[in-house]
PDB file of C-alpha atoms in Angstrom:
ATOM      1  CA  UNK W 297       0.000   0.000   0.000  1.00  0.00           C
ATOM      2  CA  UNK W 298       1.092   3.138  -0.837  1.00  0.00           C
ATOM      3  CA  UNK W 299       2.095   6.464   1.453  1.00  0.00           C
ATOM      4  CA  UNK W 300      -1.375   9.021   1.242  1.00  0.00           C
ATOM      5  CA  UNK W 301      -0.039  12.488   2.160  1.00  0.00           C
ATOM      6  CA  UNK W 302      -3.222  15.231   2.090  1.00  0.00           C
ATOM      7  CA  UNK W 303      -2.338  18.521   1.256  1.00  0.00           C
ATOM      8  CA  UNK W 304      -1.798  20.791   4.090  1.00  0.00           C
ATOM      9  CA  UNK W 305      -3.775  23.621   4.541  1.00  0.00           C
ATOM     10  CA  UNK W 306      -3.224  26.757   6.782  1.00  0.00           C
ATOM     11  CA  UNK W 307      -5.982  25.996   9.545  1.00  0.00           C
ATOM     12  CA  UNK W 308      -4.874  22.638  10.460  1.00  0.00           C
ATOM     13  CA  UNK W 309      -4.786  21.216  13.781  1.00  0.00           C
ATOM     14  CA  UNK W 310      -3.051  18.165  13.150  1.00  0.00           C
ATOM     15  CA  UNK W 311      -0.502  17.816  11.312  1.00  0.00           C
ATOM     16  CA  UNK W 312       1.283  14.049  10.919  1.00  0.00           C
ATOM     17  CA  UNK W 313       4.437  14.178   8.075  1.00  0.00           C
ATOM     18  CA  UNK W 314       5.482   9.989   7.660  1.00  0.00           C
ATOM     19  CA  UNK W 315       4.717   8.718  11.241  1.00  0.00           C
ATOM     20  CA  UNK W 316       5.764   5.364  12.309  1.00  0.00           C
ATOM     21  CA  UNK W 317       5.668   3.684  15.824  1.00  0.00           C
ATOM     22  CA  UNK W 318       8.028   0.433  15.981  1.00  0.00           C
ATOM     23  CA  UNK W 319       7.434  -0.675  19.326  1.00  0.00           C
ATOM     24  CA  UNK W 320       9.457  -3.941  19.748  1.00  0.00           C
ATOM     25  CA  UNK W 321      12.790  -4.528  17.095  1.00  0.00           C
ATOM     26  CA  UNK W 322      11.892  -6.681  14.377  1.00  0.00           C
ATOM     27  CA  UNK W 323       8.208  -6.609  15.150  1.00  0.00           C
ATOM     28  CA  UNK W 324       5.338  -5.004  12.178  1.00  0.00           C
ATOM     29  CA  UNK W 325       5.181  -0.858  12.850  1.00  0.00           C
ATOM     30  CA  UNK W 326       2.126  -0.294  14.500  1.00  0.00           C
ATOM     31  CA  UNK W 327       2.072   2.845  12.219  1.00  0.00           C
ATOM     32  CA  UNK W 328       4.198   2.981   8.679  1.00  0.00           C
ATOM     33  CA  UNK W 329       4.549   6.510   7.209  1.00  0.00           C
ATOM     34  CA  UNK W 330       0.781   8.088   8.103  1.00  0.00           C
ATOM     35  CA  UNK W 331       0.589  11.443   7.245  1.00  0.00           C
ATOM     36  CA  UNK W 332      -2.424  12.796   7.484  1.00  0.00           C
ATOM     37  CA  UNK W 333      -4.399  16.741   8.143  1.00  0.00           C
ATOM     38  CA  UNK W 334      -7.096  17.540   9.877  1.00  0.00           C
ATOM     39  CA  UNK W 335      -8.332  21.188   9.503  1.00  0.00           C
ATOM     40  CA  UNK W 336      -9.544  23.355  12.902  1.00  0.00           C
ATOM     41  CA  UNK W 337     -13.012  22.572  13.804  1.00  0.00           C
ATOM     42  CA  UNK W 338     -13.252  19.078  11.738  1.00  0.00           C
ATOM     43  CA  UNK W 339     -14.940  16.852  12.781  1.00  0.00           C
ATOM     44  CA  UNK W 340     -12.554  13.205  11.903  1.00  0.00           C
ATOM     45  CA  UNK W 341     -13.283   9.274  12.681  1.00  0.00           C
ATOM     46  CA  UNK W 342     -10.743   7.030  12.889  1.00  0.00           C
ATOM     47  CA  UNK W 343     -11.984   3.368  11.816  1.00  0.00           C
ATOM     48  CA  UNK W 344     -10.286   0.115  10.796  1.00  0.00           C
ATOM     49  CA  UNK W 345     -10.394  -3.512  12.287  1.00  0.00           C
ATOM     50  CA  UNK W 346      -8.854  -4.607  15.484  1.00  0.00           C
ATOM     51  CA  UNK W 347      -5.184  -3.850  16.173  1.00  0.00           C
ATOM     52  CA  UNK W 348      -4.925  -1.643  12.619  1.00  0.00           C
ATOM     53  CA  UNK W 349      -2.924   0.896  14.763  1.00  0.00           C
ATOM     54  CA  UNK W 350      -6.064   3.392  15.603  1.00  0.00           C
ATOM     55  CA  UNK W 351      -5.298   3.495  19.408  1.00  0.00           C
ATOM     56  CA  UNK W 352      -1.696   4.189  18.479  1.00  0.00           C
ATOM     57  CA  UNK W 353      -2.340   7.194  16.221  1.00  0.00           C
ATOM     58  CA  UNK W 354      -4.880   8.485  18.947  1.00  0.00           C
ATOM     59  CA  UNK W 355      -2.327   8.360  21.592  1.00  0.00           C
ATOM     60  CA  UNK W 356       0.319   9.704  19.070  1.00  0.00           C
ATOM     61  CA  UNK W 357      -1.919  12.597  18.675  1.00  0.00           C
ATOM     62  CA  UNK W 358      -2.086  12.736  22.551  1.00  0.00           C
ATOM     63  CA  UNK W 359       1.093  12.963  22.893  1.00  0.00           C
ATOM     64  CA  UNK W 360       0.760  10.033  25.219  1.00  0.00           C
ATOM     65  CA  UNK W 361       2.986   8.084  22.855  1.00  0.00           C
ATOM     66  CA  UNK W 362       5.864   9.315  20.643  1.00  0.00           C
ATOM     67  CA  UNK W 363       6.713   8.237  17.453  1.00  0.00           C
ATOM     68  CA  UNK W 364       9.879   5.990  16.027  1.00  0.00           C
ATOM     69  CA  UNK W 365       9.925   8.333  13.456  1.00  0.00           C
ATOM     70  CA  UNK W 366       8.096  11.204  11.582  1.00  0.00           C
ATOM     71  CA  UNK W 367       6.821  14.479  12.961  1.00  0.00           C
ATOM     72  CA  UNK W 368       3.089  14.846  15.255  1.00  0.00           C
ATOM     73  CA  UNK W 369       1.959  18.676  15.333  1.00  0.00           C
ATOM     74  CA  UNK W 370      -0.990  20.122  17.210  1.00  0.00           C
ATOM     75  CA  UNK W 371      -2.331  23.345  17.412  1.00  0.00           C
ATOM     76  CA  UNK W 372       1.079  24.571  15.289  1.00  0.00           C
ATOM     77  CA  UNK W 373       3.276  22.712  18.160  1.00  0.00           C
ATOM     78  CA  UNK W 374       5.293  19.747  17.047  1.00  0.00           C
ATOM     79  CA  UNK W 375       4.439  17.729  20.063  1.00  0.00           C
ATOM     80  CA  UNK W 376       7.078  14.669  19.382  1.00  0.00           C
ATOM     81  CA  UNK W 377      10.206  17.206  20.061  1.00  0.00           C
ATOM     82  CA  UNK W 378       9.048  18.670  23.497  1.00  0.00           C
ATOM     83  CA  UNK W 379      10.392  17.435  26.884  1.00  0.00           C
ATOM     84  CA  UNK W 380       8.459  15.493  28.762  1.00  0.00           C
ATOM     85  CA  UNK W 381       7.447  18.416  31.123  1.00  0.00           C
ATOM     86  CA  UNK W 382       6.732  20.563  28.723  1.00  0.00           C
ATOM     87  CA  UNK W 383       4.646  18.093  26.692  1.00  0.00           C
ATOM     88  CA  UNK W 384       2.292  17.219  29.683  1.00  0.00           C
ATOM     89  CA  UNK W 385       1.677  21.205  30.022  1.00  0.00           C
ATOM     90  CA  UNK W 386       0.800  21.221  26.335  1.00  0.00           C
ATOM     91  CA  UNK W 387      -1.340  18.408  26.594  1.00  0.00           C
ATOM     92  CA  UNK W 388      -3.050  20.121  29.353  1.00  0.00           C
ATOM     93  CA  UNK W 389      -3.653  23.134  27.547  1.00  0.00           C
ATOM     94  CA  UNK W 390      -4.539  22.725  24.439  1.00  0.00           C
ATOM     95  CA  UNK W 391      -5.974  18.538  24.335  1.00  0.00           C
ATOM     96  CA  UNK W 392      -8.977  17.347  25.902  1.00  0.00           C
ATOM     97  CA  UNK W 393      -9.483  13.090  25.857  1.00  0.00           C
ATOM     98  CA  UNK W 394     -12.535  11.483  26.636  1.00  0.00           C
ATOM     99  CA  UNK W 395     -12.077   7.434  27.335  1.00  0.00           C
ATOM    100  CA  UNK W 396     -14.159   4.875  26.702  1.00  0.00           C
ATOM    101  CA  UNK W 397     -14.483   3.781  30.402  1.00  0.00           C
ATOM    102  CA  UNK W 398     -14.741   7.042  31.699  1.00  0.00           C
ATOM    103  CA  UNK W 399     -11.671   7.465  33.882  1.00  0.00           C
ATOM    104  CA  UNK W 400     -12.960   8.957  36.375  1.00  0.00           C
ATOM    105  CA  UNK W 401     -11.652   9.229  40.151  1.00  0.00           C
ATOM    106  CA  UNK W 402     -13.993   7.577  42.305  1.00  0.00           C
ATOM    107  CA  UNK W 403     -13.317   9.802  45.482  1.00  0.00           C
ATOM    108  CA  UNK W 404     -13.724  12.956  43.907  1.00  0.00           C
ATOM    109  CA  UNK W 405     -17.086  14.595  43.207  1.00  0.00           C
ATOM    110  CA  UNK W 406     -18.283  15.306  39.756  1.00  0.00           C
ATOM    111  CA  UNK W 407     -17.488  18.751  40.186  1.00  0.00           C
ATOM    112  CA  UNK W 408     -13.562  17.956  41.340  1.00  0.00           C
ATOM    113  CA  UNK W 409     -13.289  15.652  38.614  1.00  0.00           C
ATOM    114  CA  UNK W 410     -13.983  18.345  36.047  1.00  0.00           C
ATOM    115  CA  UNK W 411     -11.602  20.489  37.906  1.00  0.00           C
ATOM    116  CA  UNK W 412      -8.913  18.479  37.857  1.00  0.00           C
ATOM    117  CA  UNK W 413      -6.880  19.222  34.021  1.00  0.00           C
ATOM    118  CA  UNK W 414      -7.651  23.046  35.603  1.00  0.00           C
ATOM    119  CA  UNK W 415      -5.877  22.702  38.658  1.00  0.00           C
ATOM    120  CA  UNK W 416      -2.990  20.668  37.193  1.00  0.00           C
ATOM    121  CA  UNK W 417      -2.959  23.279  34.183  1.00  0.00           C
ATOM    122  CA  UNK W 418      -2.354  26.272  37.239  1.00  0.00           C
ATOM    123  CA  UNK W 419      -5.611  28.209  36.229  1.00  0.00           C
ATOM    124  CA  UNK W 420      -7.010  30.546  39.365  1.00  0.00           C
ATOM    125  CA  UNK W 421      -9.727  28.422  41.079  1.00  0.00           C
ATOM    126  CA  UNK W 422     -12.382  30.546  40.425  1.00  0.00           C
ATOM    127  CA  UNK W 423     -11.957  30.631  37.097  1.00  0.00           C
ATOM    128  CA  UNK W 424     -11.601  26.933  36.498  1.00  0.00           C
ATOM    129  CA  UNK W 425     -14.826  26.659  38.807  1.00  0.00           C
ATOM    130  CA  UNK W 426     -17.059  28.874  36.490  1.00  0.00           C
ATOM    131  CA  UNK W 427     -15.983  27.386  33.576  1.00  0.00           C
ATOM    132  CA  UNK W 428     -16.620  23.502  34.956  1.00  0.00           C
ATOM    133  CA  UNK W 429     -19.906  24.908  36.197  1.00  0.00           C
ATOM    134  CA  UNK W 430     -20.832  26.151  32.579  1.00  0.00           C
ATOM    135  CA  UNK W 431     -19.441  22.820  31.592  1.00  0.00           C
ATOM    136  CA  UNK W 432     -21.898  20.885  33.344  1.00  0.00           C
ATOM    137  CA  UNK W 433     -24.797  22.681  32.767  1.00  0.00           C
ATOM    138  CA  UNK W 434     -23.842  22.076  29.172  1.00  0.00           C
ATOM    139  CA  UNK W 435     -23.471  18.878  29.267  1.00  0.00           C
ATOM    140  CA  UNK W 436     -26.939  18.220  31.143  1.00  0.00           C
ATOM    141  CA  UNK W 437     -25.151  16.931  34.465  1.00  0.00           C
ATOM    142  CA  UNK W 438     -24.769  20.430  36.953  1.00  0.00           C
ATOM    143  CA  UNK W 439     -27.746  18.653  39.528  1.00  0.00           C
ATOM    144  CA  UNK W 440     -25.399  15.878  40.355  1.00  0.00           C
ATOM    145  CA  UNK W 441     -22.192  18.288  40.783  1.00  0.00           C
ATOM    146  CA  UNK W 442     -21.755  17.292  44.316  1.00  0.00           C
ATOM    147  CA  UNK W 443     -21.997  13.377  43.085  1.00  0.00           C
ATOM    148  CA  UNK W 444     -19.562  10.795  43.304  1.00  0.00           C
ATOM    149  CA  UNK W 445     -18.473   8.532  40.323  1.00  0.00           C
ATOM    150  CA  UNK W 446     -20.273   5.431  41.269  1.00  0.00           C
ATOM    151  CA  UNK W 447     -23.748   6.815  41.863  1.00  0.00           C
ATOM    152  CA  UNK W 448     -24.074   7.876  38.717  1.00  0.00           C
ATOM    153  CA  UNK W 449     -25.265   5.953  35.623  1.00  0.00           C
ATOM    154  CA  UNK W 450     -22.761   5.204  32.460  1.00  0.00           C
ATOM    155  CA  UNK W 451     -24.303   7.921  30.088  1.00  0.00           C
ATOM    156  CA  UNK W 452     -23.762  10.771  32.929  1.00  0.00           C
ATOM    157  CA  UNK W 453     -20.275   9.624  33.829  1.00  0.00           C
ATOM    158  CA  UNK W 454     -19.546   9.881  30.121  1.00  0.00           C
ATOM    159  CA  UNK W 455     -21.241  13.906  30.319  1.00  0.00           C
ATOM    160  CA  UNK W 456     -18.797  13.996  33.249  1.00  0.00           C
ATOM    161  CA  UNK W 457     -15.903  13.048  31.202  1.00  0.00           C
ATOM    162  CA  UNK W 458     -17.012  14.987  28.666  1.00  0.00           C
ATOM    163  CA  UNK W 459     -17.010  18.185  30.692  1.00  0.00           C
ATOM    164  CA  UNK W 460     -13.509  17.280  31.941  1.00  0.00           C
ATOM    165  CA  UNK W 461     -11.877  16.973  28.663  1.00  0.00           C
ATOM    166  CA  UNK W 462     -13.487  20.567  27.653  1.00  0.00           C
ATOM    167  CA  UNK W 463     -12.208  22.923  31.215  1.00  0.00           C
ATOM    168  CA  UNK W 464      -9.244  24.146  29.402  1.00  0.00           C
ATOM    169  CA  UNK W 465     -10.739  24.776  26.531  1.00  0.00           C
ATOM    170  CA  UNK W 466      -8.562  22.676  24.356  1.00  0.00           C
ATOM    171  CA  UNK W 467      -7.442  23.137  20.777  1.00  0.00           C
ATOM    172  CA  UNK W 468      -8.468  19.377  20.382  1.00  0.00           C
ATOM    173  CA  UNK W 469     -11.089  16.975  21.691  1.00  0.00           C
ATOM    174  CA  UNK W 470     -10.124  13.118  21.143  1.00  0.00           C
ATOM    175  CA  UNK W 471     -12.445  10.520  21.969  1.00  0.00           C
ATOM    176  CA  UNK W 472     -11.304   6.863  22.067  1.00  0.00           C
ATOM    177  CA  UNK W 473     -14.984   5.017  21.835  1.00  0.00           C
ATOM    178  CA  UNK W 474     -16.517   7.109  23.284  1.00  0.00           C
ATOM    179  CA  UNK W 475     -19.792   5.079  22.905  1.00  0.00           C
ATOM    180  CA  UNK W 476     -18.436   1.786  23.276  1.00  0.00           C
ATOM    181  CA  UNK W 477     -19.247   1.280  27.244  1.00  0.00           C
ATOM    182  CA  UNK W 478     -23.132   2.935  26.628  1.00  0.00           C
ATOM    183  CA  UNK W 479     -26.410   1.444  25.802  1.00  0.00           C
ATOM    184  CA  UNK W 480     -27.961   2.400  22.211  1.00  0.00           C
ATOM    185  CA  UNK W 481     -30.164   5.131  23.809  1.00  0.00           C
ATOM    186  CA  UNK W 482     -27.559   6.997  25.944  1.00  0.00           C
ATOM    187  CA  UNK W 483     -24.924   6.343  23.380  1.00  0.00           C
ATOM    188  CA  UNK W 484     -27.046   8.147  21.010  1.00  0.00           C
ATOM    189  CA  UNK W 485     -27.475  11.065  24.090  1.00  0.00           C
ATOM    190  CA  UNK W 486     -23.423  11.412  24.315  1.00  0.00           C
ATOM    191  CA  UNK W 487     -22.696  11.143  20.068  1.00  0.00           C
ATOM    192  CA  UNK W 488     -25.327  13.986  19.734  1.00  0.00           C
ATOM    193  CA  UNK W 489     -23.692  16.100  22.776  1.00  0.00           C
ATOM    194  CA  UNK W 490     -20.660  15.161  21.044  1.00  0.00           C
ATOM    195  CA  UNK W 491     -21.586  16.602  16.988  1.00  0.00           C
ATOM    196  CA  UNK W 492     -23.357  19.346  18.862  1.00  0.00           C
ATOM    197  CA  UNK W 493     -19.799  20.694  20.396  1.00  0.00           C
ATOM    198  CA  UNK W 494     -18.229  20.092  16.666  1.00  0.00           C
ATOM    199  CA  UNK W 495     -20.868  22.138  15.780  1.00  0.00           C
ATOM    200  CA  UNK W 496     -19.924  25.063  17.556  1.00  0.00           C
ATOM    201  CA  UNK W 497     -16.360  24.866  16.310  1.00  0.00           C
ATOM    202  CA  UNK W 498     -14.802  22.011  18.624  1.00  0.00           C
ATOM    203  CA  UNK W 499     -12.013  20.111  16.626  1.00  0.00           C
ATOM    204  CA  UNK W 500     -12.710  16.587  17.340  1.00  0.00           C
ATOM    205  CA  UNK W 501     -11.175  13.231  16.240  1.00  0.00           C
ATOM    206  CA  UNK W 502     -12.840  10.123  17.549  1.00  0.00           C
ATOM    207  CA  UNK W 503     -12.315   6.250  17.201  1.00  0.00           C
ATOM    208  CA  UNK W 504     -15.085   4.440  17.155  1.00  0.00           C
ATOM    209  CA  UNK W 505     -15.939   1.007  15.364  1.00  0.00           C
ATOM    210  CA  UNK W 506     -19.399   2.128  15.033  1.00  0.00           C
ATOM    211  CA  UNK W 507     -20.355   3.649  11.518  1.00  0.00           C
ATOM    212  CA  UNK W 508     -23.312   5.074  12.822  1.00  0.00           C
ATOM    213  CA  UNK W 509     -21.757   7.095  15.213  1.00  0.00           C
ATOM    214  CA  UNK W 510     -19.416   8.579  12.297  1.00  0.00           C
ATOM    215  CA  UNK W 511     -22.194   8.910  10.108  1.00  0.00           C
ATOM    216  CA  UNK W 512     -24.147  10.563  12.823  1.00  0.00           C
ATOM    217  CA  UNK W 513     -21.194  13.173  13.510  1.00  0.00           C
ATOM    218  CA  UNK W 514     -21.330  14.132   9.989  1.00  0.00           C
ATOM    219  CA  UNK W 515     -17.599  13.154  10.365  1.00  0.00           C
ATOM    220  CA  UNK W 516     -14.688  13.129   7.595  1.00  0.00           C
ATOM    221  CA  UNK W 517     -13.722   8.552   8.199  1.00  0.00           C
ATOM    222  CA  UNK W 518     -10.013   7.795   8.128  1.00  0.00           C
ATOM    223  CA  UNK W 519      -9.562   4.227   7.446  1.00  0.00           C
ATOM    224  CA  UNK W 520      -6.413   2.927   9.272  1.00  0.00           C
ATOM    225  CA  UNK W 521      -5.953  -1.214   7.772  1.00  0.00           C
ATOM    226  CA  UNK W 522      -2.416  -2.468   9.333  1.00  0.00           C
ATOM    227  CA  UNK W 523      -0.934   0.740  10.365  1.00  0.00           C
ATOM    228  CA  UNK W 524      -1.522   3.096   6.953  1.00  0.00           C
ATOM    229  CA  UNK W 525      -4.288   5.158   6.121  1.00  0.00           C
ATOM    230  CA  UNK W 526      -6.525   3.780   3.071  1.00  0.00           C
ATOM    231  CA  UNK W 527      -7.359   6.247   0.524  1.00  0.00           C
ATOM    232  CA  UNK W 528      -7.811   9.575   1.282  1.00  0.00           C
ATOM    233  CA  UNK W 529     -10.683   9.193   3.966  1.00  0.00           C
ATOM    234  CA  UNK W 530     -14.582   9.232   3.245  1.00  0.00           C
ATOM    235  CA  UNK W 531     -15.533  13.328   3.563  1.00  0.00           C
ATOM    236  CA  UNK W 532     -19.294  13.402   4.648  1.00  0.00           C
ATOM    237  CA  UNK W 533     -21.499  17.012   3.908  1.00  0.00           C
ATOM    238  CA  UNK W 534     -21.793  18.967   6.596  1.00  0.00           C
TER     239      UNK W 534
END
């Protein structure tokens, strides 16, 4: 299969130039020379079978991962050269990441999980606390702020998440299934919360095996089939 480079464009907010992640000697690359765009305020789904390297990318893009070789750039920043310090500041900046099991921390109330990326990103706590109150009456869960974790139901710790990933105000929201640990109905709930912040101008990427949800999100599909992007990717109208 051949390399797909996409022409750059001036508004991107990802910008991958021949990635590859080798992650044991001899072993297949997870990734082999992806380069790949993705313009501000896109809306992008990562598909492709089990173990076709889309976890990989998505933590490339992270910057939770770095790659063997090839440059990652966010928000203008090539994230693969910075120190380790000052990648987890960027990454708290400027990326928001919303799992598929929630990660939440069980002793901390709803609102203190959405405060968290705040505090650890050194924003004044009143600040960060208007913002993760907005947050939550955005995302339909302020009358359980003073909730823990495991009274709540999967569809509002996913809202919770949600809000988390969104307190800084990131460049970049990545979703890794966001879906997958929902029933139909709520996972419906959380994909339309999800197009509606796209729809405002979020920058999203999300990898989901569910075409539905991609077709619901109006979403540009990136096929990733053993670690390289087929064709140039499936744009959907808007």
């Amino acid at each position: 299969m051949s390399e797909y480079r996409e022409p750059a464009a001036a508004g991107d907010v990802i910008r991958l130039d021949s990635v590859s992640k080798t992650y044991r000697a001899g072993a297949p690359p997870a990734l082999a020379r992806v380069s790949l765009r993705v313009g501000t305020g896109e809306a992008v789904a990562i598909m492709g079978p089990s173990g076709s390297g889309k976890s990989t990318l998505l933590n490339l893009l992270a910057g939770l991962d770095r790659p063997s070789s090839g440059t990652v750039t966010v928000a203008g920043q090539r994230i693969d050269a910075l120190g380790e310090s000052a990648l987890a500041r960027f990454r708290a900046q400027h990326i928001g990441i919303v799992f598929q099991f929630f990660n939440l921390l069980d002793d901390l109330t709803v609102l203190d999980n959405v405060l968290l990326p705040a505090q650890l990103a050194g924003v004044p706590r009143r600040l960060a606390s208007r913002r993760a109150e907005q947050l939550l009456e955005r995302t339909g869960i302020a009358r359980r702020w003073d909730a823990h974790p495991a009274r709540l139901s999967g569809g509002q710790r996913q809202r919770v998440a949600i809000a988390r990933a969104l307190v800084n105000s990131p460049r970049l929201l990545l979703a890794d299934e966001p879906t997958g640990a929902l029933d139909t109905a709520t996972g419906q709930e959380v994909g339309a919360l999800l197009r509606e912040l796209n729809a405002e101008g979020q920058s999203l990427v999300l990898v989901t095996h569910d075409p539905q949800l991609a077709e619901r999100q109006r979403a540009r599909v990136v096929r990733i089939v053993d670690g390289q992007v087929e064709g140039a990717g499936q744009a959907v109208a808007r």
